[in-house]
């Protein structure tokens, strides 16, 4: 007769060691994708606000770079930077 192995104390540890990196990278991937989507939507909002400021503009003429920047800072406070000429 063959004796059955009843000691399984190390089995859970081995399974955890095999599965933990996959779960870690999955969670990390979800986090990075969320940060990417946040950056994309922030830039899209800044483009919308800047385009609207450029289209509406002043009543006396076309808006300058500073007016577009000011509109972006008011509407999208997380977007910073300088306008290149």
Coordinates of N, CA and C in Angstrom, one line a residue:
X1 N 0.8 -1.2 0.0 CA 0.0 0.0 0.0 C 0.9 1.2 0.0
X2 N 0.4 2.2 -0.7 CA 1.1 3.5 -0.7 C 0.6 4.4 0.4
X3 N 1.5 5.1 1.0 CA 1.1 6.0 2.0 C 0.7 7.4 1.4
X4 N -0.4 7.9 1.8 CA -0.8 9.2 1.3 C -0.1 10.3 2.0
X5 N 0.3 11.4 1.3 CA 0.9 12.5 1.9 C -0.1 13.4 2.5
X6 N -0.1 13.7 3.8 CA -1.1 14.5 4.4 C -0.5 15.9 4.8
X7 N 0.8 16.0 4.7 CA 1.4 17.3 5.1 C 1.4 18.2 3.9
X8 N 0.5 19.3 4.0 CA 0.4 20.2 2.9 C 0.7 21.6 3.4
X9 N 1.5 21.8 4.4 CA 1.8 23.1 4.9 C 2.6 24.0 4.0
X10 N 3.4 23.4 3.1 CA 4.2 24.3 2.2 C 3.5 24.5 0.9
X11 N 2.4 23.9 0.6 CA 1.7 24.0 -0.6 C 1.1 25.5 -0.8
X12 N 0.5 26.0 0.2 CA 0.0 27.3 0.1 C 1.1 28.4 -0.1
X13 N 2.2 28.2 0.6 CA 3.3 29.1 0.4 C 3.8 29.1 -1.0
X14 N 4.0 27.9 -1.6 CA 4.5 27.8 -3.0 C 3.5 28.4 -4.0
X15 N 2.2 28.2 -3.8 CA 1.2 28.8 -4.6 C 1.2 30.3 -4.5
X16 N 1.4 30.8 -3.3 CA 1.4 32.3 -3.1 C 2.6 32.8 -3.8
X17 N 3.8 32.2 -3.7 CA 5.0 32.7 -4.4 C 4.8 32.7 -5.9
X18 N 4.1 31.7 -6.4 CA 3.9 31.7 -7.9 C 2.8 32.7 -8.4
X19 N 1.8 33.0 -7.6 CA 0.7 33.9 -8.0 C 1.0 35.3 -7.6
X20 N 1.7 35.6 -6.5 CA 1.9 37.0 -6.0 C 2.5 37.9 -7.0
X21 N 3.5 37.5 -7.8 CA 4.0 38.5 -8.8 C 3.0 38.8 -9.9
X22 N 2.2 37.9 -10.3 CA 1.2 38.2 -11.3 C 0.2 39.1 -10.7
X23 N -0.3 39.0 -9.5 CA -1.2 39.9 -8.9 C -0.6 41.3 -8.7
X24 N 0.6 41.3 -8.3 CA 1.3 42.6 -8.1 C 1.4 43.3 -9.4
X25 N 1.8 42.7 -10.5 CA 1.9 43.4 -11.8 C 0.6 43.7 -12.3
X26 N -0.5 43.0 -12.1 CA -1.8 43.3 -12.5 C -2.3 44.6 -11.8
X27 N -2.1 44.7 -10.5 CA -2.5 45.8 -9.7 C -1.7 47.0 -10.1
X28 N -0.4 46.9 -10.3 CA 0.5 47.9 -10.8 C 0.1 48.4 -12.2
X29 N -0.3 47.5 -13.1 CA -0.7 47.9 -14.4 C -2.0 48.7 -14.4
X30 N -2.9 48.3 -13.5 CA -4.2 49.1 -13.3 C -3.9 50.5 -12.8
X31 N -3.0 50.6 -11.9 CA -2.6 51.9 -11.3 C -2.0 52.8 -12.4
X32 N -1.1 52.2 -13.2 CA -0.4 53.0 -14.2 C -1.4 53.4 -15.3
X33 N -2.3 52.5 -15.7 CA -3.3 52.9 -16.7 C -4.2 54.0 -16.2
X34 N -4.6 54.0 -14.9 CA -5.4 55.0 -14.3 C -4.6 56.4 -14.3
X35 N -3.3 56.4 -14.0 CA -2.5 57.6 -14.1 C -2.5 58.1 -15.6
X36 N -2.4 57.2 -16.5 CA -2.3 57.5 -17.9 C -3.7 58.2 -18.3
X37 N -4.8 57.6 -17.9 CA -6.1 58.2 -18.3 C -6.3 59.5 -17.6
X38 N -5.8 59.7 -16.4 CA -5.8 61.0 -15.8 C -5.1 62.0 -16.6
X39 N -3.9 61.7 -17.0 CA -3.1 62.6 -17.8 C -3.8 63.0 -19.1
X40 N -4.3 62.0 -19.8 CA -5.0 62.2 -21.1 C -6.2 63.1 -20.9
X41 N -7.0 62.9 -19.9 CA -8.2 63.7 -19.7 C -7.8 65.1 -19.3
X42 N -6.7 65.3 -18.5 CA -6.3 66.6 -18.1 C -5.8 67.4 -19.3
X43 N -5.1 66.8 -20.2 CA -4.6 67.4 -21.4 C -5.8 67.8 -22.3
X44 N -6.7 66.9 -22.5 CA -7.9 67.1 -23.3 C -8.7 68.3 -22.8
X45 N -8.8 68.4 -21.5 CA -9.5 69.5 -20.9 C -8.8 70.8 -21.1
X46 N -7.5 70.8 -21.0 CA -6.7 72.0 -21.3 C -6.8 72.4 -22.7
X47 N -6.8 71.5 -23.6 CA -7.0 71.8 -25.0 C -8.4 72.5 -25.3
X48 N -9.4 71.9 -24.6 CA -10.8 72.4 -24.8 C -10.8 73.9 -24.3
X49 N -10.3 74.1 -23.1 CA -10.3 75.4 -22.5 C -9.5 76.4 -23.3
X50 N -8.3 76.0 -23.8 CA -7.5 76.9 -24.6 C -8.1 77.2 -25.9
X51 N -8.7 76.2 -26.5 CA -9.4 76.5 -27.8 C -10.6 77.4 -27.7
X52 N -11.3 77.2 -26.6 CA -12.5 78.1 -26.3 C -12.0 79.5 -26.1
X53 N -10.9 79.7 -25.3 CA -10.4 81.0 -25.0 C -9.9 81.7 -26.3
X54 N -9.3 80.9 -27.2 CA -8.8 81.4 -28.5 C -10.0 81.8 -29.4
X55 N -11.0 81.0 -29.4 CA -12.1 81.2 -30.3 C -13.0 82.4 -29.8
X56 N -13.3 82.5 -28.5 CA -14.1 83.5 -28.0 C -13.3 84.8 -27.9
X57 N -12.2 84.8 -27.3 CA -11.3 85.9 -27.3 C -11.8 87.2 -26.7
X58 N -11.1 88.2 -26.9 CA -11.5 89.6 -26.5 C -12.4 90.2 -27.5
X59 N -13.2 91.1 -27.1 CA -14.0 91.8 -28.1 C -13.2 92.8 -28.9
X60 N -12.0 93.2 -28.5 CA -11.2 94.1 -29.2 C -10.3 93.5 -30.2
X61 N -10.1 92.2 -30.2 CA -9.2 91.6 -31.1 C -9.0 90.2 -30.8
X62 N -8.0 89.6 -31.3 CA -7.7 88.2 -31.0 C -7.0 88.0 -29.7
X63 N -7.2 86.9 -29.0 CA -6.6 86.8 -27.7 C -5.1 86.5 -27.8
X64 N -4.4 86.9 -26.9 CA -2.9 86.6 -26.8 C -2.7 85.3 -26.1
X65 N -1.4 85.0 -26.1 CA -1.0 83.7 -25.4 C -1.3 83.8 -23.9
X66 N -1.1 85.0 -23.3 CA -1.3 85.2 -21.9 C -2.8 85.0 -21.5
X67 N -3.7 85.4 -22.4 CA -5.2 85.2 -22.1 C -5.5 83.7 -22.2
X68 N -4.9 83.0 -23.1 CA -5.2 81.6 -23.2 C -4.6 80.9 -22.0
X69 N -3.4 81.2 -21.6 CA -2.8 80.6 -20.4 C -3.6 80.9 -19.2
X70 N -4.1 82.1 -19.0 CA -4.9 82.5 -17.9 C -6.2 81.7 -17.8
X71 N -6.8 81.5 -19.0 CA -8.0 80.7 -19.0 C -7.7 79.2 -18.6
X72 N -6.6 78.7 -19.1 CA -6.2 77.4 -18.7 C -5.9 77.2 -17.2
X73 N -5.3 78.2 -16.6 CA -5.0 78.2 -15.2 C -6.2 78.3 -14.4
X74 N -7.2 79.0 -14.9 CA -8.5 79.1 -14.1 C -9.3 77.9 -14.2
X75 N -9.4 77.3 -15.4 CA -10.2 76.1 -15.6 C -9.6 74.8 -15.3
X76 N -8.3 74.7 -15.5 CA -7.5 73.5 -15.3 C -6.3 73.8 -14.4
X77 N -6.5 73.8 -13.1 CA -5.4 74.3 -12.3 C -4.2 73.2 -12.2
X78 N -4.4 72.0 -12.7 CA -3.4 71.0 -12.6 C -2.5 71.1 -13.9
X79 N -2.8 71.9 -14.9 CA -2.0 72.0 -16.1 C -1.1 73.2 -16.0
X80 N 0.2 73.1 -16.0 CA 1.1 74.2 -16.0 C 2.0 74.2 -17.2
X81 N 2.7 75.3 -17.4 CA 3.6 75.3 -18.5 C 3.6 76.6 -19.2
X82 N 4.5 76.8 -20.1 CA 4.7 78.1 -20.8 C 4.3 77.8 -22.3
X83 N 3.7 78.8 -22.9 CA 3.4 78.8 -24.3 C 4.6 79.1 -25.1
X84 N 5.0 78.2 -26.0 CA 6.2 78.5 -26.9 C 5.7 79.3 -28.1
X85 N 6.5 80.3 -28.4 CA 6.2 81.1 -29.6 C 6.8 80.4 -30.9

